[in-house]
CSV table of C-alpha atoms (C1' of nucleotides) in Angstrom, one decimal:
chain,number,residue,atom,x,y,z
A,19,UNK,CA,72.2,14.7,92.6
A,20,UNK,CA,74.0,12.7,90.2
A,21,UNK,CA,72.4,13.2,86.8
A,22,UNK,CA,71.7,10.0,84.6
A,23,UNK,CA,73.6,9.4,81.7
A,24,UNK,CA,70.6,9.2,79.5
A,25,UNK,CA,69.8,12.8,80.5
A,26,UNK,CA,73.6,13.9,79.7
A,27,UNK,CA,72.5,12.9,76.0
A,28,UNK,CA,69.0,14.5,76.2
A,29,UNK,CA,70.5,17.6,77.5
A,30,UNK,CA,72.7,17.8,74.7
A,31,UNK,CA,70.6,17.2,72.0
A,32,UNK,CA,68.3,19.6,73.6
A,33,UNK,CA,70.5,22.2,73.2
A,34,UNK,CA,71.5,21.4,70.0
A,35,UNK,CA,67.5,21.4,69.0
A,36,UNK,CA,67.0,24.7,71.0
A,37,UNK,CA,69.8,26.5,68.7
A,38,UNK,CA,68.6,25.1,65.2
A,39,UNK,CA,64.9,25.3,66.0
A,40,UNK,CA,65.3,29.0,66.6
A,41,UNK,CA,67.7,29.3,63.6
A,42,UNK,CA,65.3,27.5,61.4
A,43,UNK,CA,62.5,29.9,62.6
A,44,UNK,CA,64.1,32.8,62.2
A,45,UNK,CA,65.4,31.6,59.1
A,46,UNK,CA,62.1,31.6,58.2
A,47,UNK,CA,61.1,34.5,59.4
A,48,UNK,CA,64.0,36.4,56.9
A,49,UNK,CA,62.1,35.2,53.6
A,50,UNK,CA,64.4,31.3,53.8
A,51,UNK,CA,61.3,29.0,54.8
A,52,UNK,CA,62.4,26.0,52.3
A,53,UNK,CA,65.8,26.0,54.0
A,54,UNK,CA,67.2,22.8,56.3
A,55,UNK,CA,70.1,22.3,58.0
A,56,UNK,CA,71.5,19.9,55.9
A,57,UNK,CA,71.2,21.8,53.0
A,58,UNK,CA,73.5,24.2,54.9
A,59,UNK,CA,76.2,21.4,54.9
A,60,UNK,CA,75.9,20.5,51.4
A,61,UNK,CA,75.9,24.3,50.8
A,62,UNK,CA,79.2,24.6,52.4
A,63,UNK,CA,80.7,21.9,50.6
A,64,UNK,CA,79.7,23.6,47.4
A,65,UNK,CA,81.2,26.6,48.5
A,66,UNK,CA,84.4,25.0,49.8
A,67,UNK,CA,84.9,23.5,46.0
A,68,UNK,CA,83.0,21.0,46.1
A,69,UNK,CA,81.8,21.2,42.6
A,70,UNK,CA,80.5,17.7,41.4
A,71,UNK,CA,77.7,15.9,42.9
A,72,UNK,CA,80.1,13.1,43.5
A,73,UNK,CA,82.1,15.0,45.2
A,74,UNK,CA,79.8,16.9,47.2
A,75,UNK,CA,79.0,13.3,48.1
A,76,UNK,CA,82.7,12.2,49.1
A,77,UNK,CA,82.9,15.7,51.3
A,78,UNK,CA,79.8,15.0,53.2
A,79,UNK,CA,80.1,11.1,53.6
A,80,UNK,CA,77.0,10.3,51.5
A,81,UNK,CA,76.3,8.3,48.1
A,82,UNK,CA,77.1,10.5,45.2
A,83,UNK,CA,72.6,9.5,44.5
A,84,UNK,CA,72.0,11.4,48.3
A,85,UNK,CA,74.1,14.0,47.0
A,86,UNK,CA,72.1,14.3,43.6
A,87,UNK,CA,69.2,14.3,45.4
A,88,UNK,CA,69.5,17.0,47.6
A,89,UNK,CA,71.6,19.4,45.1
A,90,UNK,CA,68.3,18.8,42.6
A,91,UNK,CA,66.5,20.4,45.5
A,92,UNK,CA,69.1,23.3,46.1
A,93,UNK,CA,69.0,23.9,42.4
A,94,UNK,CA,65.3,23.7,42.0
A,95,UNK,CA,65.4,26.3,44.9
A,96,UNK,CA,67.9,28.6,43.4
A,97,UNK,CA,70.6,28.4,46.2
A,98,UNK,CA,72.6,26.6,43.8
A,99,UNK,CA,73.4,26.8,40.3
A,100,UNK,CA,74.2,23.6,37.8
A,101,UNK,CA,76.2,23.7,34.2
A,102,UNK,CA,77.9,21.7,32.0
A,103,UNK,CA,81.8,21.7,32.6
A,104,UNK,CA,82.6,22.7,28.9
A,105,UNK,CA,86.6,20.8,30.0
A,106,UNK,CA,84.4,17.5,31.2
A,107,UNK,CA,81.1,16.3,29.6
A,108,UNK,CA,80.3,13.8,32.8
A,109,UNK,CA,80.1,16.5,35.1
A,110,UNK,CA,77.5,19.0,36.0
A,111,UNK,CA,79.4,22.3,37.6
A,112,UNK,CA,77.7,23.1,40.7
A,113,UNK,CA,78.0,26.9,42.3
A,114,UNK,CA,76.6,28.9,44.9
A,115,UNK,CA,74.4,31.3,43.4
A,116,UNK,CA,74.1,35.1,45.1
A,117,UNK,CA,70.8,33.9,47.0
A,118,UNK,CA,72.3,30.7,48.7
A,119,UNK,CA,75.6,32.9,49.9
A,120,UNK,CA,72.9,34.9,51.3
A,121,UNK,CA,71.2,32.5,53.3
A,122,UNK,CA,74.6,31.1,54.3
A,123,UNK,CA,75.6,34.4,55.7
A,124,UNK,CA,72.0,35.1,57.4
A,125,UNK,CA,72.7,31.5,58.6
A,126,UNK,CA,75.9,32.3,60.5
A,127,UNK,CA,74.5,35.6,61.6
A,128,UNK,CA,71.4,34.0,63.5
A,129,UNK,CA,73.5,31.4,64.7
A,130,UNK,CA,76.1,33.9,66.2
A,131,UNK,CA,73.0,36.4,68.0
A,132,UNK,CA,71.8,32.6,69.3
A,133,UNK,CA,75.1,32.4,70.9
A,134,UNK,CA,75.6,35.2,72.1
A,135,UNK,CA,72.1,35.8,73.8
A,136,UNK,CA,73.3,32.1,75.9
A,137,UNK,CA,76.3,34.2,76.9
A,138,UNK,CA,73.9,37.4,78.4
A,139,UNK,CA,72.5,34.2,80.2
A,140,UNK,CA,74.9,32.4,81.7
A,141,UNK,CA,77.9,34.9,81.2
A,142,UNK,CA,80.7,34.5,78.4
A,143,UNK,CA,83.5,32.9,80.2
A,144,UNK,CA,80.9,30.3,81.7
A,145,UNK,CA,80.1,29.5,77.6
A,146,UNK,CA,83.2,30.0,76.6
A,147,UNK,CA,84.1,27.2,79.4
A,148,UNK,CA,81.5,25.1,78.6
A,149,UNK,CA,82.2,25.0,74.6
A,150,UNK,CA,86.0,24.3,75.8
A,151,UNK,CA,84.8,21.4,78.1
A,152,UNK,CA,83.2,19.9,74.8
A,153,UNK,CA,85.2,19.9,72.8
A,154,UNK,CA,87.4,18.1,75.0
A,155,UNK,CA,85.2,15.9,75.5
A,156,UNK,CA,84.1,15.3,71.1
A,157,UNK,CA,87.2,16.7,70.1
A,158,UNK,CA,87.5,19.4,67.5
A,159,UNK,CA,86.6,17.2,64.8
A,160,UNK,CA,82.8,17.6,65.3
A,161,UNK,CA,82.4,18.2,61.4
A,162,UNK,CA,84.5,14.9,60.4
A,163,UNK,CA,83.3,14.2,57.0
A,164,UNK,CA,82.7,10.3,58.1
A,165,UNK,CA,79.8,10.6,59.8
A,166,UNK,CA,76.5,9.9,57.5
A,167,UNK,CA,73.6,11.2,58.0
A,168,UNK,CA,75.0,13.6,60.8
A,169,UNK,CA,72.3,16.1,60.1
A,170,UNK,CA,69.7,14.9,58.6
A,171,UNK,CA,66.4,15.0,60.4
A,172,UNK,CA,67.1,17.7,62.9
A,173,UNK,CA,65.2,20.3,62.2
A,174,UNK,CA,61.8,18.7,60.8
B,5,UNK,CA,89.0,33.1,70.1
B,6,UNK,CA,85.4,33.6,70.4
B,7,UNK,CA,83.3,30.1,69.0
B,8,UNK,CA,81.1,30.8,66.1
B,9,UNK,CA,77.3,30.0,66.7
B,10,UNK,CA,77.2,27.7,64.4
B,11,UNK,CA,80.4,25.4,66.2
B,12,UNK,CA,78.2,25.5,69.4
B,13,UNK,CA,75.3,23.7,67.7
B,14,UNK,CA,77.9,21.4,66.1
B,15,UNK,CA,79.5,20.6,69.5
B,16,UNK,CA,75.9,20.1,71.4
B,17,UNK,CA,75.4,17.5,68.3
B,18,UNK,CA,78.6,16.3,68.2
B,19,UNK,CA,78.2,15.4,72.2
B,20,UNK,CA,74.9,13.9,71.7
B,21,UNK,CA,76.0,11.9,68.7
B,22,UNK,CA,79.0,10.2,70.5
B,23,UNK,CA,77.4,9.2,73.0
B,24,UNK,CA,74.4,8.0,71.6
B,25,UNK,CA,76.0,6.2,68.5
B,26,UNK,CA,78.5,4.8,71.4
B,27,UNK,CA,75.6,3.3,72.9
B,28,UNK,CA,73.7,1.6,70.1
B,29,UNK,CA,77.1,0.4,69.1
B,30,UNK,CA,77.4,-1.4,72.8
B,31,UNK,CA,74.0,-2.4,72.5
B,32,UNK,CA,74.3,-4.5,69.4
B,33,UNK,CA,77.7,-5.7,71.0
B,34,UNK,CA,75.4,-7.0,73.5
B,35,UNK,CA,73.0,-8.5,71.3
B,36,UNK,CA,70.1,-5.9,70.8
B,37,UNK,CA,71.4,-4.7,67.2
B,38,UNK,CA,67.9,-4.3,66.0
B,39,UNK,CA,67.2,-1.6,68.3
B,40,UNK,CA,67.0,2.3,67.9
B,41,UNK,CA,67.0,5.3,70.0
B,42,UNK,CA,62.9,6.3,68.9
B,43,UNK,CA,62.2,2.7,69.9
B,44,UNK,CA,63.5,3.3,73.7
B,45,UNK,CA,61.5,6.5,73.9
B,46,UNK,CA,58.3,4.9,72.6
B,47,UNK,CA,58.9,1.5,74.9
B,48,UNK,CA,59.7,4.3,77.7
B,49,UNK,CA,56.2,5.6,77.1
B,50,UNK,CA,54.6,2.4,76.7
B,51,UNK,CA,56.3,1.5,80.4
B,52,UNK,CA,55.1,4.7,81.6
B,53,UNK,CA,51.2,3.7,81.1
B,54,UNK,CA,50.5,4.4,77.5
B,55,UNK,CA,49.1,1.2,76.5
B,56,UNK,CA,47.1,2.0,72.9
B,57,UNK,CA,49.3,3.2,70.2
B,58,UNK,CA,47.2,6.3,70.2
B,59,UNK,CA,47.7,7.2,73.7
B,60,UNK,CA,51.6,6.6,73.3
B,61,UNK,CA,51.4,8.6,69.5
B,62,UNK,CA,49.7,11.8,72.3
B,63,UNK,CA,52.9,11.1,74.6
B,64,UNK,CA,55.2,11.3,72.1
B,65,UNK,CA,53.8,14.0,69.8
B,66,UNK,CA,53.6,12.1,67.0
B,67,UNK,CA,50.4,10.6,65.0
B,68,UNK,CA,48.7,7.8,66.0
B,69,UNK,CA,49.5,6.2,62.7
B,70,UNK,CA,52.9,7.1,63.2
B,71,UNK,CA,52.8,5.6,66.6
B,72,UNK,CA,51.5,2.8,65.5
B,73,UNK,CA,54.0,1.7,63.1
B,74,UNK,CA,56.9,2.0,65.2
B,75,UNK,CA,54.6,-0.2,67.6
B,76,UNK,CA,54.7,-2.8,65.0
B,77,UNK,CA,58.8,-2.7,64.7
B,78,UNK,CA,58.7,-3.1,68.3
B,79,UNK,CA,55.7,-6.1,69.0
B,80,UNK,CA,57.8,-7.4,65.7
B,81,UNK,CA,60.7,-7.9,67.4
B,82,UNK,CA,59.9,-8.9,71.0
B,83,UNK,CA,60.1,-5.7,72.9
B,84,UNK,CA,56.5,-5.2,73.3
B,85,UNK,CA,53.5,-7.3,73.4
B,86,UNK,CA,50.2,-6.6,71.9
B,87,UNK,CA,47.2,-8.1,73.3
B,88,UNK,CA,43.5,-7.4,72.6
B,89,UNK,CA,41.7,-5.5,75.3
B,90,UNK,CA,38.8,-7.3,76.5
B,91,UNK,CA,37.2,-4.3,78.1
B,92,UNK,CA,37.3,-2.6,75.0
B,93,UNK,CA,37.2,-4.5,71.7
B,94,UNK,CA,38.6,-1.3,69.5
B,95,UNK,CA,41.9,-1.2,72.0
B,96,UNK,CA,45.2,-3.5,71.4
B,97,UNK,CA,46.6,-3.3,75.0
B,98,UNK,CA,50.5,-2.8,75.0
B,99,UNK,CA,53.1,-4.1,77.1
B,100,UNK,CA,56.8,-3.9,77.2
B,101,UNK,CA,58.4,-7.5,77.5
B,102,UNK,CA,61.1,-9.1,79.4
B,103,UNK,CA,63.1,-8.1,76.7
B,104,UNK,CA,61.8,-4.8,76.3
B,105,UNK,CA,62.8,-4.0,80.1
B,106,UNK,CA,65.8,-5.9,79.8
B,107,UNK,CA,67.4,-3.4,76.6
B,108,UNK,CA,65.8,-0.2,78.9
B,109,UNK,CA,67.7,-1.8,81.7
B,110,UNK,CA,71.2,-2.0,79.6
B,111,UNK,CA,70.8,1.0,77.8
B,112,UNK,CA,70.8,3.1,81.0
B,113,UNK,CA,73.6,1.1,82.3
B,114,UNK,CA,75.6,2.0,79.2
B,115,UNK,CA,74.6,5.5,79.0
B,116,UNK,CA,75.6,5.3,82.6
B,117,UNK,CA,78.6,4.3,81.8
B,118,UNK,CA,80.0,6.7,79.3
B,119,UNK,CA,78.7,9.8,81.2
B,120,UNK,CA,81.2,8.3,83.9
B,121,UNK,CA,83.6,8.1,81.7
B,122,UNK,CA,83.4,11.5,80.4
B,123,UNK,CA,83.5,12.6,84.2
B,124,UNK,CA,86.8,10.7,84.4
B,125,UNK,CA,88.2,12.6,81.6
B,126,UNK,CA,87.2,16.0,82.9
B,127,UNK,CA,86.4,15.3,86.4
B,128,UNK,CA,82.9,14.9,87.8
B,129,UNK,CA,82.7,18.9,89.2
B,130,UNK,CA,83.1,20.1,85.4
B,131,UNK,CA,80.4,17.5,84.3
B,132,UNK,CA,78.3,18.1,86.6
B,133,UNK,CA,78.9,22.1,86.2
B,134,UNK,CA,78.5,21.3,82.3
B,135,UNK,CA,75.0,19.7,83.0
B,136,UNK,CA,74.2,23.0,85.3
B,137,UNK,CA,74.6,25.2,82.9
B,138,UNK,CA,73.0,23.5,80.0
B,139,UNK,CA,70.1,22.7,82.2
B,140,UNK,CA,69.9,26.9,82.3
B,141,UNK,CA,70.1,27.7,78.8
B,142,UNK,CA,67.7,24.5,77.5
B,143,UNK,CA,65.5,24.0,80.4
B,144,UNK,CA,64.7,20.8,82.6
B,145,UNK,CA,62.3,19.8,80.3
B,146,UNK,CA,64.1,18.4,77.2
B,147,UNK,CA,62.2,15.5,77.4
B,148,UNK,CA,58.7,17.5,76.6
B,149,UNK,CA,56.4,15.9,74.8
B,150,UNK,CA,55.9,18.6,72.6
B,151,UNK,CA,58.4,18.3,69.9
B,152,UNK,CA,57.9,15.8,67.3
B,153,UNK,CA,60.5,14.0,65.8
B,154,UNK,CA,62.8,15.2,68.0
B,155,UNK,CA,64.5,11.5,68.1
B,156,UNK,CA,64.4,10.1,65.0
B,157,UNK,CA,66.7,9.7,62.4
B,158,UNK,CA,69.7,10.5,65.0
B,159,UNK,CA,71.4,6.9,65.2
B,160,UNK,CA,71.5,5.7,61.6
C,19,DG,C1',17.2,2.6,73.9
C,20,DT,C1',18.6,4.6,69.8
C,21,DC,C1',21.4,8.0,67.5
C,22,DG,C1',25.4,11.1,66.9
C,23,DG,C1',29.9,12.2,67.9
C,24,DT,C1',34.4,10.5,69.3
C,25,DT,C1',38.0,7.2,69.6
C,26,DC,C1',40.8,3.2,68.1
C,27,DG,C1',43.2,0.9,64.9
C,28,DA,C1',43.9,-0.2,59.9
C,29,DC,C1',45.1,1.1,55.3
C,30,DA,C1',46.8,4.0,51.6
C,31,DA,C1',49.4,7.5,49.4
C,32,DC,C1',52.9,10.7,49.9
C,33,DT,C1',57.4,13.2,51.8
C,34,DT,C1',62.4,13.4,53.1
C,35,DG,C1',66.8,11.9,53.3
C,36,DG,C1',69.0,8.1,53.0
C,37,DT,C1',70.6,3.3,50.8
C,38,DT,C1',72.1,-0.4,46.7
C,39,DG,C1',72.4,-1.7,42.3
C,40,DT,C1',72.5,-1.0,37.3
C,41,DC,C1',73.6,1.5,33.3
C,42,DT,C1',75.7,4.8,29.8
C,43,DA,C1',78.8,8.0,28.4
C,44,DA,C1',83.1,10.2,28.9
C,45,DA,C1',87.7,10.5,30.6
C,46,DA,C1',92.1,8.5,32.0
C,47,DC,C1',95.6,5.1,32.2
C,48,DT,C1',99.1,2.0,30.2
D,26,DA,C1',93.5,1.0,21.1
D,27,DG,C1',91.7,-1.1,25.0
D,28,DT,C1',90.7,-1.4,29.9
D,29,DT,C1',89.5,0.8,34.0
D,30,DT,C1',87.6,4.5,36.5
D,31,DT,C1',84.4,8.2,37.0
D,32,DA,C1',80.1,11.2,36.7
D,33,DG,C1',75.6,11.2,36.6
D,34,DA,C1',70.9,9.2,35.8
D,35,DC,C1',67.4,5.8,37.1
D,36,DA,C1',65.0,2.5,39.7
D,37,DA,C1',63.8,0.1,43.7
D,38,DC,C1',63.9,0.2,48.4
D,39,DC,C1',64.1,1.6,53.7
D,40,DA,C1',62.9,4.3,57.8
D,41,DA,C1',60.2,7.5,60.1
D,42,DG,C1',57.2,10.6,59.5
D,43,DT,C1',52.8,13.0,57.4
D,44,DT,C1',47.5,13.4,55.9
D,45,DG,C1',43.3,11.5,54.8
D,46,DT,C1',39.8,7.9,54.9
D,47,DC,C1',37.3,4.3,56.8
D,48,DG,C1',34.7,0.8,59.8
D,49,DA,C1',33.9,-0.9,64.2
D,50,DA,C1',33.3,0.1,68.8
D,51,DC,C1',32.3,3.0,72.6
D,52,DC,C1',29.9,6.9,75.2
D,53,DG,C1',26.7,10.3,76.3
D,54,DA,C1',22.4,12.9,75.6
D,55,DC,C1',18.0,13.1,74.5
DNA sequence: GTCGGTTCGACAACTTGGTTGTCTAAAACT
DNA sequence: AGTTTTAGACAACCAAGTTGTCGAACCGAC
């Protein structure tokens, strides 16, 4: 039975879905319910030095008014923190505050149990394959900062 | 080197991504550039029997209004046809178009297509060992018609 | 055979995560 | 000093969704 190429697609996206869905819940479930998977990227981009909303912006291939937007609702939430740069009065200095490194590493945790449970399922060198055949196959890249809009939407 | 978590859900997104954003690319190459991957499972839905937008906003877990207005994208631009239903006055009877079977018809072809070619660059066993194994972990049912939103936003 | 509930589609207001475009203020070149 | 670039703030808009409301039409029960 030769599977369609439509259902390759489906079947990926599935599992992507399957992984954040329960990530998302679980998330949740630890006290995080206004958290979403993009705000996880723009998190990371914060946390990786990203410090301006322009730049946050650049990193993640959005307009620097995307950006804004979505670090106004990090702020408002208290994952991130925003200041005047007292050596530039354009910019706003954005940081990670104790709560969002939090989530970040609740984040990774959940994501790594999710994993792992898959491996109990179909054994770890049968993942470990798997993960190596795709990335073959999407090349390593998979968090290339030129994709817009790579995230958004997944985890309504 | 054992994967984080969170790189498996980038790679099952990353795989899903390239091959759907390969595919609307090919599609507007072949002169269906107005067309997006919720309107081919809505026109699926519509082909499958669900003539009223409220019956294909059921199918699709999504609401009727909802439904409705991707409807009207679609009767918009030729993919589906809208006709009163003279057995019942309150029902707008749906069917997909010429065209409408005609950009199902080349989007399998395509998707087709590039799941060949990914069997080319890993050979078909693997792919089709790949597709085993993430038929375990997310199920046969990825296309279940309980997960709203589960499309959208995912070809930009 | 009318009356009450259900269904269909329409309309409106709102949400999220994006987009452009315009603008000011501040910094940086030269 | 003067021009150009940059950061951020607004505003208007788009796409795909949500909820709520509504009238017209249908259906079933009394």
């Amino acid at each position: 039975m030769s599977r369609s190429g439509a259902d390759l697609a489906l079947l990926l996206l599935g599992g992507y879905r399957t992984l954040v869905d329960a990530a998302v819940v679980e998330l949740a479930a630890r006290g995080y319910d206004d958290f979403r998977p993009v705000h996880d990227f723009v998190m990371r981009a914060v946390a990786a030095g990203a410090d301006t909303a322009s730049e946050v912006g650049r990193r993640t291939s959005v307009s620097k008014q995307a950006a804004a937007k979505t670090i106004a609702v990090l702020v408002d939430r208290g994952y991130v923190s925003s200041e005047a740069d007292p050596a530039d009065a354009r910019r706003k200095r954005l940081r990670v505050t104790e709560r969002g490194f939090d989530v970040l590493r609740q984040g990774e945790a959940i994501f790594d149990e999710l994993r792992e449970a898959w491996g109990r399922r179909i054994g770890a060198a049968e993942l470990a394959l798997l993960e190596e055949r795709l990335t073959t196959l999407v090349g390593d890249d998979v968090v290339r900062p030129d994709a817009p809009g790579w995230v958004a939407r997944d985890a309504g």
